[in-house]
Amino acid sequence: MNINSVGFLLHEGWLNIRRHLWMSLAALATVAVTLMVLGGTTWTAYRIHEIVAQEPEQFNVIDVFMKPATTREETLAVQTALKGNPMVRAVTLTTKEQAWAKLGSSDPTLTTALQDNPLMDRLQVQARSSDKVSQLAHWLKTQKQFPQIMQVNDADYEVGVLMGFAAIVRNIGLAVAFALAAATLLIVYNTIRLTVYSRRRELQIMKLVGATPWFIRCPLIFEGLFHGICGSLIASIALIIAAAQVSRFTQTLHSPLIAHASAAIGPLQVFIFLGLTGALVGLTGSILAIHRFVRL
Amino acid sequence: MTTTTASVATQPVSQRIAIALKSVSVLYPGHCQALSNVSLEIGAGEFVFIVGASGAGKSTLLKLLTHEESCTSGTIFVEGCDVSGMKVNQIPALRRRVGVVYQNFGLLPDRTVYENVAFAMRVTGAGRREVIRRLPEVLELVGLQSRPDAFPGQLSGGEQQRVAIARALVNRPSLLLADEPTGNLDPETSLGIVELLHDINATGATVLVATHDVAIVDRSARRVLEFADGVLVRDEACGRYGRGVLEDCGEAV
């Protein structure tokens, strides 16, 4: 097969698409929707895992709340003692006055309504490593050395909720994407079947004048690939636009947990992932149809 | 069951055998015997008519030669190749050496004369330059050099059949098979098509024509193979459509 033949085969494939323009558009749209769902759910699940994996520091922090009656000197003493613990990397104090001021700046009506500051001093204890977090949290919760400690909150709960959410998104997304992928396969399969039917004369002539089986199959495979790759292109563009919108929204939340969600998967990775998936669906649909309907 | 092995006809042909069938039978599903124990030889450069009633086995014989059908038993040689034992990947090479023409022309209605003929070249891997070089030559041979841009719908039946013949010839096959090539044409146009087939035969190609057309067989005075119920019942070097002596044997139309 020379370069002349490649041009000819691409031209023949394009003629196939033009002949069934509406069916081709239906196939293309279904591929696009399927890949949008697949890409969207994969992206969401990936981002959640990435937040947890890339920012372990924020989950290494344990919040220790002091009893309201604790004096500043006692809090500072606890801070100094905790710093000496080998499992601890750092201990940061947020006084109840600082917390009250921060609350006042974000919601002045609340502080006005409350009048007195009900908050407590908070020590943010950062573990030396993520595998020490649970052990350190357990020790803080059960120790008797510092009776001034009222409550200990670790990140286990938040991580659990986040990972559970990621799993649900991933599982539902994969189930929907799998069903849509099956539908897409059938649509591509049916489109190629129509092409085989409408081009039966060409295929018959190709066979009789001695075209090789691959020469006969190529325009049909090209048609399937076209649906898959163009569908994935549309899905990629939609997904990148959607990711940019989500990123812009999360930045407005000023949440330390999702602040890094703005660092989305690069457009190239999206194009590659969806492009390969689309090409695979298009290729499989066309090969199945050729196997079933083209007699060589 | 009649089995006839023919000698090569009176026409001046080379000693090379273009087609050889040895005890070939074709049995379709449902115990339908399409061909029964047929043996024959056709020399390179011969012009042969295949006659017989519908269902006699004429078309099956032609399909065996292009491997569109496979024989149930026996051996088939085309241009020295064993077609009966041919692997799938060897079939395209065989078909490039055999041109085929049908009664219903089989043209692509949305392509011009030029594109219809060029299509047969392009699908066998020929480049654009090769097509540009070869096409005028073939269109001139079939008398359509002035109508390359016409669509099949703008052509008469005879012209459409000429396009089909041009398409069959464009890859320079050494063997041309025509299955009822005049079936859809009036008598005068039919004679023109047969004359064209004779001209092609004169260039050295072996030509096999399956037909019901009495006039063209009788006027051509060429070798005739007659089939009945899948059996080769007559093989005359210079025959008529029906049984009987042909007075002007040896003179073509």
XYZ file of C-alpha atoms in Angstrom:
549
model
C 0.000 0.000 0.000
C 1.618 3.274 -1.141
C 0.915 6.898 -0.261
C -1.386 7.193 -3.309
C -3.475 4.335 -1.982
C -3.702 5.893 1.490
C -5.136 9.082 -0.044
C -7.587 7.034 -2.113
C -8.706 4.974 0.889
C -9.219 8.089 3.032
C -11.278 9.602 0.208
C -13.402 6.445 -0.031
C -13.902 6.464 3.756
C -14.996 10.092 3.612
C -17.517 9.221 0.861
C -18.957 6.549 3.194
C -19.473 9.153 5.921
C -21.083 11.662 3.549
C -23.543 9.076 2.273
C -24.926 8.468 5.786
C -24.454 11.913 7.182
C -27.276 11.716 9.740
C -26.366 8.239 10.906
C -22.732 9.336 11.119
C -23.718 12.375 13.182
C -25.771 10.129 15.500
C -22.794 7.815 15.958
C -20.492 10.763 16.527
C -22.831 12.386 19.089
C -23.239 9.121 21.009
C -19.490 8.610 21.126
C -19.108 12.196 22.351
C -21.728 11.835 25.131
C -20.285 8.492 26.258
C -16.797 9.874 26.441
C -17.985 13.007 28.245
C -19.533 10.822 30.974
C -16.513 8.530 31.090
C -14.076 11.427 31.057
C -16.061 13.472 33.586
C -16.319 10.691 36.150
C -12.732 9.591 35.658
C -11.564 13.169 36.031
C -13.579 13.680 39.234
C -12.391 10.440 40.811
C -8.816 11.163 39.740
C -8.928 14.665 41.209
C -10.181 13.421 44.581
C -7.480 10.781 44.749
C -4.918 13.352 43.677
C -5.983 15.818 46.373
C -5.544 13.123 49.002
C -2.301 11.813 47.530
C -0.633 15.104 46.637
C -1.540 17.017 49.784
C -1.012 14.533 52.603
C 0.120 17.420 54.835
C -3.422 18.725 55.210
C -4.577 15.293 56.372
C -1.608 14.938 58.758
C -2.959 17.761 60.879
C -4.910 16.954 64.054
C -7.029 19.664 65.654
C -6.739 19.770 69.455
C -9.306 22.005 71.181
C -8.584 23.216 74.734
C -11.226 23.507 77.452
C -12.744 27.051 77.693
C -11.312 27.570 81.188
C -7.742 26.848 80.066
C -5.396 29.799 80.534
C -3.057 30.939 77.769
C -0.038 29.820 79.851
C -1.462 26.308 80.197
C -2.146 26.153 76.415
C 1.418 27.284 75.655
C 2.737 24.659 78.061
C 0.747 21.926 76.269
C 2.059 23.246 72.946
C 5.664 23.046 74.148
C 5.146 19.557 75.580
C 3.556 18.269 72.350
C 6.435 19.702 70.291
C 8.747 17.382 72.208
C 6.786 14.300 71.136
C 8.793 12.292 68.528
C 5.632 11.692 66.411
C 5.020 15.456 66.106
C 6.582 17.706 63.490
C 4.981 21.036 64.445
C 2.306 22.521 66.690
C 0.554 25.766 65.715
C -1.591 27.742 68.115
C -4.723 29.547 67.001
C -6.007 31.548 69.944
C -9.718 31.938 70.555
C -9.298 35.681 69.902
C -7.732 35.012 66.487
C -10.502 32.541 65.644
C -13.140 35.080 66.785
C -11.580 37.803 64.620
C -11.494 35.484 61.597
C -15.140 34.533 62.164
C -16.018 38.219 62.483
C -14.358 39.080 59.202
C -16.135 36.297 57.315
C -19.544 36.637 59.039
C -19.922 39.883 61.095
C -23.630 39.266 61.819
C -22.787 36.063 63.661
C -20.234 37.675 65.987
C -22.601 40.599 66.593
C -25.403 38.224 67.509
C -23.251 36.091 69.772
C -21.586 39.077 71.508
C -19.337 36.858 73.756
C -16.637 34.722 72.237
C -17.598 31.046 72.779
C -14.579 29.701 70.845
C -11.561 27.967 72.376
C -7.850 27.893 71.791
C -6.897 25.391 69.115
C -3.590 23.576 68.647
C -2.997 22.219 65.149
C -0.693 19.256 65.635
C 1.076 18.105 62.490
C 2.272 14.498 62.482
C 5.818 13.716 61.360
C 4.414 11.399 58.633
C 0.992 10.291 57.386
C 1.378 6.781 58.858
C 1.768 8.312 62.337
C -1.494 10.309 62.168
C -3.791 7.597 63.492
C -1.389 6.596 66.265
C -0.863 10.213 67.328
C -4.616 10.959 67.239
C -5.323 7.871 69.339
C -2.692 8.884 71.899
C -4.074 12.426 72.127
C -7.596 11.121 72.633
C -6.635 8.647 75.370
C -3.801 10.444 77.241
C -4.258 11.663 80.812
C -1.189 13.918 80.886
C -3.024 17.025 79.606
C -6.468 17.313 81.247
C -6.885 20.751 79.573
C -7.599 19.022 76.225
C -11.314 18.940 75.553
C -11.588 17.442 72.060
C -9.329 15.887 69.399
C -10.375 15.888 65.681
C -8.259 14.019 63.163
C -8.651 13.897 59.354
C -9.660 10.238 59.195
C -13.314 11.154 58.884
C -12.830 13.733 56.107
C -10.557 11.386 54.154
C -13.078 8.572 54.546
C -15.943 10.733 53.270
C -13.856 12.021 50.381
C -12.645 8.582 49.299
C -16.155 7.128 49.651
C -17.498 9.903 47.452
C -14.752 9.273 44.899
C -15.601 5.568 44.846
C -19.319 6.272 44.306
C -18.596 8.756 41.512
C -16.176 6.314 39.905
C -18.482 3.281 40.149
C -21.620 5.039 38.917
C -19.641 6.780 36.195
C -18.032 3.560 35.041
C -21.393 1.731 34.988
C -23.040 4.528 32.966
C -20.019 4.857 30.684
C -19.948 1.080 30.137
C -23.643 1.052 29.156
C -23.135 4.040 26.870
C -20.018 2.460 25.363
C -22.059 -0.649 24.525
C -24.723 1.578 22.912
C -22.019 3.443 20.997
C -20.522 0.191 19.763
C -23.938 -0.840 18.439
C -24.452 2.518 16.727
C -21.025 2.421 15.069
C -21.707 -1.227 14.137
C -25.041 -0.266 12.597
C -23.550 2.694 10.722
C -20.902 0.463 9.168
C -23.599 -2.110 8.339
C -25.521 0.599 6.448
C -22.339 1.583 4.645
C -21.692 -2.023 3.653
C -25.253 -2.242 2.336
C -25.159 1.032 0.392
C -21.690 0.321 -0.982
C -22.290 -3.321 -1.831
C -21.641 -2.603 -5.534
C -18.296 -0.966 -4.810
C -17.342 -3.806 -2.475
C -18.354 -6.375 -5.103
C -16.293 -4.598 -7.767
C -13.350 -4.288 -5.405
C -13.474 -8.032 -4.770
C -13.808 -8.941 -8.440
C -10.973 -6.797 -9.715
C -8.632 -8.231 -7.092
C -8.503 -5.684 -4.265
C -6.859 -7.228 -1.214
C -9.060 -7.855 1.859
C -7.299 -5.034 3.729
C -7.926 -2.620 0.865
C -11.632 -3.468 1.070
C -11.742 -3.172 4.870
C -9.693 0.024 5.195
C -12.352 2.646 4.246
C -14.816 0.970 6.654
C -12.253 0.912 9.460
C -11.437 4.540 8.720
C -15.142 5.390 9.033
C -15.353 3.716 12.463
C -12.171 5.443 13.609
C -13.493 8.779 12.364
C -16.605 8.438 14.553
C -14.520 7.436 17.571
C -11.814 10.076 17.256
C -14.097 12.986 16.292
C -16.482 12.043 19.116
C -13.577 12.017 21.554
C -12.406 15.393 20.256
C -15.811 16.937 20.998
C -15.888 15.241 24.422
C -12.358 16.455 25.236
C -13.157 20.062 24.375
C -16.382 19.943 26.427
C -14.555 18.360 29.343
C -11.704 20.862 29.308
C -14.192 23.755 29.273
C -16.160 22.131 32.129
C -12.962 21.531 34.136
C -11.990 25.186 33.724
C -15.430 26.256 35.003
C -15.199 23.928 38.018
C -11.689 25.150 38.707
C -12.842 28.793 38.628
C -15.678 27.916 41.029
C -13.473 26.042 43.525
C -11.048 28.937 43.665
C -13.858 31.183 44.891
C -14.544 28.806 47.809
C -11.185 29.551 49.535
C -11.283 26.032 50.945
C -7.881 24.646 51.892
C -9.100 21.161 50.996
C -10.087 21.844 47.389
C -7.835 24.780 46.662
C -5.527 22.500 44.733
C -8.361 21.167 42.549
C -7.524 23.988 40.163
C -4.433 22.038 39.148
C -6.532 19.854 36.812
C -5.320 17.076 34.515
C -3.623 18.678 31.505
C -5.603 19.017 28.249
C -3.099 16.722 26.499
C -3.820 13.893 28.937
C -7.575 14.341 28.423
C -7.162 14.271 24.632
C -4.968 11.173 24.777
C -7.193 9.254 27.200
C -10.471 10.064 25.450
C -8.913 9.829 21.976
C -7.639 6.315 22.644
C -10.953 5.241 24.189
C -12.931 6.728 21.263
C -10.623 5.132 18.713
C -10.983 1.774 20.471
C -14.799 1.975 20.441
C -14.879 3.058 16.756
C -12.366 0.408 15.747
C -14.159 -2.383 17.606
C -17.573 -1.393 16.183
C -16.269 -1.305 12.619
C -14.280 -4.546 12.907
C -17.321 -6.379 14.332
C -19.519 -5.067 11.477
C -16.924 -5.961 8.827
C -16.542 -9.435 10.303
C -20.312 -9.904 10.236
C -21.340 -8.265 6.959
C -18.393 -8.170 4.537
C -17.793 -11.408 2.667
C -14.290 -11.389 1.207
C -23.561 -38.684 -16.721
C -21.668 -37.257 -19.659
C -18.074 -36.186 -19.376
C -16.348 -34.527 -22.269
C -12.771 -33.436 -22.523
C -12.447 -30.992 -25.384
C -9.543 -30.457 -27.686
C -8.528 -26.899 -28.456
C -10.583 -25.287 -31.212
C -9.750 -24.517 -34.815
C -8.720 -20.930 -34.064
C -4.991 -20.188 -34.136
C -4.156 -20.239 -30.440
C -0.994 -21.003 -28.526
C -0.447 -24.409 -26.996
C -0.621 -22.944 -23.495
C -3.663 -23.995 -21.485
C -5.520 -21.041 -19.945
C -8.212 -23.043 -18.139
C -8.305 -26.692 -17.157
C -11.080 -28.395 -15.197
C -10.691 -32.028 -14.104
C -13.756 -33.878 -12.806
C -15.209 -30.745 -11.234
C -18.469 -31.004 -9.323
C -20.350 -28.333 -7.400
C -23.035 -29.357 -4.967
C -25.039 -26.566 -3.352
C -26.733 -27.007 0.029
C -29.983 -28.942 -0.340
C -28.353 -31.495 -2.713
C -28.605 -29.152 -5.699
C -26.010 -30.296 -8.249
C -24.794 -27.149 -10.061
C -21.970 -28.885 -11.949
C -21.389 -32.574 -12.306
C -18.025 -34.150 -13.098
C -17.002 -31.527 -15.670
C -13.638 -31.828 -17.401
C -12.456 -29.433 -20.081
C -9.495 -27.465 -21.314
C -9.415 -24.041 -22.922
C -6.274 -22.822 -24.623
C -4.802 -19.377 -24.122
C -6.221 -16.931 -26.648
C -9.378 -18.950 -27.375
C -12.860 -17.442 -27.732
C -15.490 -19.750 -26.224
C -19.261 -19.508 -25.904
C -20.949 -21.291 -23.008
C -24.592 -22.030 -23.724
C -27.430 -23.826 -22.005
C -30.753 -23.190 -20.311
C -31.032 -21.155 -17.128
C -29.686 -23.158 -14.189
C -27.563 -25.344 -16.471
C -24.367 -24.341 -14.683
C -22.940 -21.606 -16.961
C -22.670 -18.919 -14.297
C -21.407 -21.419 -11.723
C -18.581 -22.338 -14.095
C -17.584 -18.668 -14.466
C -17.772 -18.113 -10.691
C -15.468 -21.065 -10.111
C -12.858 -19.430 -12.318
C -12.796 -16.284 -10.144
C -13.146 -18.264 -6.908
C -16.503 -16.651 -6.137
C -17.663 -20.239 -5.721
C -15.660 -23.261 -4.647
C -15.957 -26.706 -6.183
C -17.050 -29.638 -4.066
C -14.625 -31.983 -5.846
C -12.155 -31.924 -8.711
C -9.388 -29.510 -9.656
C -9.457 -26.191 -11.487
C -6.412 -24.554 -13.051
C -6.514 -20.972 -14.312
C -3.362 -19.705 -16.010
C -1.454 -22.507 -14.330
C -2.721 -21.733 -10.819
C -4.633 -24.353 -8.856
C -7.786 -22.375 -8.029
C -9.473 -25.243 -6.190
C -6.709 -25.401 -3.589
C -6.151 -21.649 -3.417
C -5.698 -19.875 -0.082
C -7.770 -16.765 0.686
C -4.767 -14.439 0.446
C -3.996 -15.742 -3.081
C -7.454 -14.923 -4.475
C -6.828 -11.196 -5.205
C -3.829 -12.096 -7.399
C -6.014 -14.529 -9.376
C -8.785 -11.956 -9.843
C -6.339 -9.373 -11.189
C -5.664 -11.784 -14.041
C -9.364 -12.344 -14.781
C -11.720 -9.592 -16.008
C -15.456 -10.066 -15.446
C -18.449 -8.515 -17.260
C -22.077 -8.984 -16.182
C -25.482 -8.656 -17.805
C -26.528 -5.818 -15.483
C -23.222 -3.921 -16.058
C -22.601 -3.374 -12.321
C -21.558 0.251 -12.765
C -21.451 2.788 -9.943
C -24.257 5.247 -10.767
C -22.739 8.186 -8.873
C -19.404 8.014 -10.694
C -18.517 9.022 -14.227
C -17.285 6.675 -16.943
C -13.723 7.697 -16.130
C -14.207 7.215 -12.375
C -15.902 3.841 -12.839
C -12.979 2.502 -14.834
C -10.349 4.250 -12.692
C -11.939 2.748 -9.554
C -10.968 -0.749 -10.714
C -7.358 0.403 -11.054
C -7.165 2.375 -7.816
C -8.503 -0.469 -5.652
C -5.703 -2.699 -6.885
C -3.188 -0.119 -5.691
C -2.504 1.759 -8.940
C -1.373 5.361 -8.535
C -3.011 8.427 -10.057
C -0.330 8.758 -12.766
C -0.744 5.165 -13.828
C -4.500 5.709 -14.136
C -4.008 8.860 -16.227
C -1.669 6.936 -18.529
C -3.826 3.823 -18.934
C -7.411 5.147 -19.030
C -7.481 6.914 -22.448
C -6.073 3.781 -24.042
C -8.834 1.560 -22.605
C -11.633 4.043 -23.299
C -10.472 4.261 -26.899
C -10.484 0.466 -27.185
C -14.170 0.337 -26.141
C -15.082 3.439 -28.173
C -15.894 5.742 -25.259
C -12.984 8.167 -25.505
C -15.402 11.061 -26.112
C -17.582 10.392 -23.041
C -15.293 10.103 -20.026
C -17.355 12.561 -17.959
C -20.766 10.994 -18.595
C -22.586 9.242 -15.753
C -24.020 5.736 -16.347
C -27.554 7.164 -16.332
C -26.648 9.319 -19.340
C -25.460 6.340 -21.395
C -27.308 3.766 -23.524
C -27.276 0.106 -22.489
C -24.600 -0.702 -25.059
C -22.414 2.149 -23.851
C -22.832 1.038 -20.249
C -21.740 -2.456 -21.196
C -18.706 -0.957 -22.943
C -17.812 0.837 -19.710
C -18.129 -2.489 -17.865
C -15.839 -4.111 -20.438
C -13.343 -1.240 -20.103
C -13.368 -1.752 -16.331
C -12.778 -5.477 -16.778
C -9.870 -4.819 -19.142
C -8.159 -1.941 -17.393
C -5.928 -4.141 -15.246
C -4.783 -6.041 -18.354
C -6.272 -9.448 -17.516
C -5.263 -12.414 -19.665
C -8.735 -13.917 -19.290
C -12.077 -12.145 -19.818
C -15.313 -13.725 -18.542
C -18.633 -12.314 -19.731
C -21.848 -13.570 -18.122
C -24.790 -12.743 -20.397
C -23.112 -9.529 -21.652
C -25.873 -8.900 -24.219
C -28.798 -9.981 -22.046
C -30.123 -6.431 -21.643
C -29.284 -5.175 -25.122
C -31.068 -5.009 -28.473
C -29.756 -7.268 -31.307
C -27.798 -4.552 -33.088
C -26.084 -3.327 -29.919
C -25.405 -6.942 -28.959
C -23.478 -7.479 -32.185
C -21.410 -4.380 -31.444
C -20.525 -5.760 -27.990
C -19.582 -9.153 -29.432
C -17.414 -7.444 -32.049
C -15.662 -5.638 -29.219
C -15.120 -8.946 -27.410
C -13.654 -10.394 -30.606
C -11.313 -7.387 -30.869
C -10.199 -7.990 -27.295
C -9.676 -11.675 -28.104
C -7.571 -10.626 -31.097
C -5.163 -8.879 -28.726
C -4.385 -12.282 -27.184
C -6.832 -12.448 -24.265
C -8.815 -15.621 -23.669
C -12.555 -14.800 -23.752
C -15.409 -16.880 -22.290
C -18.950 -15.714 -22.942
C -21.949 -17.322 -21.233
C -25.029 -16.447 -23.278
C -28.587 -17.220 -24.361
C -28.204 -15.123 -27.497
C -28.599 -17.477 -30.461
C -27.672 -14.895 -33.091
C -24.304 -13.929 -31.707
C -23.245 -17.552 -31.198
C -24.317 -18.633 -34.641
C -22.711 -15.621 -36.354
C -19.467 -15.892 -34.455
C -18.652 -19.478 -35.443
C -16.478 -20.123 -32.418
C -16.053 -22.932 -29.946
C -19.262 -23.753 -28.045
C -19.629 -25.546 -24.709
C -23.193 -26.573 -23.913
C -24.324 -27.387 -20.397
C -27.531 -29.120 -19.282
C -28.320 -29.699 -15.606
C -24.694 -29.141 -14.641
C -23.317 -31.564 -17.180
C -21.148 -30.619 -20.157
C -23.180 -32.197 -22.975
C -21.517 -30.660 -26.034
C -18.129 -29.238 -26.902
C -17.772 -28.176 -30.513
C -14.730 -26.410 -31.844
C -16.900 -24.430 -34.224
C -20.483 -24.675 -33.113
C -23.951 -23.177 -33.235
C -26.178 -22.278 -30.343
C -28.248 -25.415 -30.963
C -27.113 -28.713 -32.399
C -26.440 -28.699 -36.126
C -23.758 -28.057 -38.718
C -22.429 -24.555 -39.197
C -21.675 -23.913 -42.861
C -19.415 -20.844 -42.576
C -17.199 -22.232 -39.820
C -14.059 -20.267 -39.145
C -15.403 -16.862 -40.143
C -16.023 -14.447 -37.378
C -18.750 -11.783 -37.393
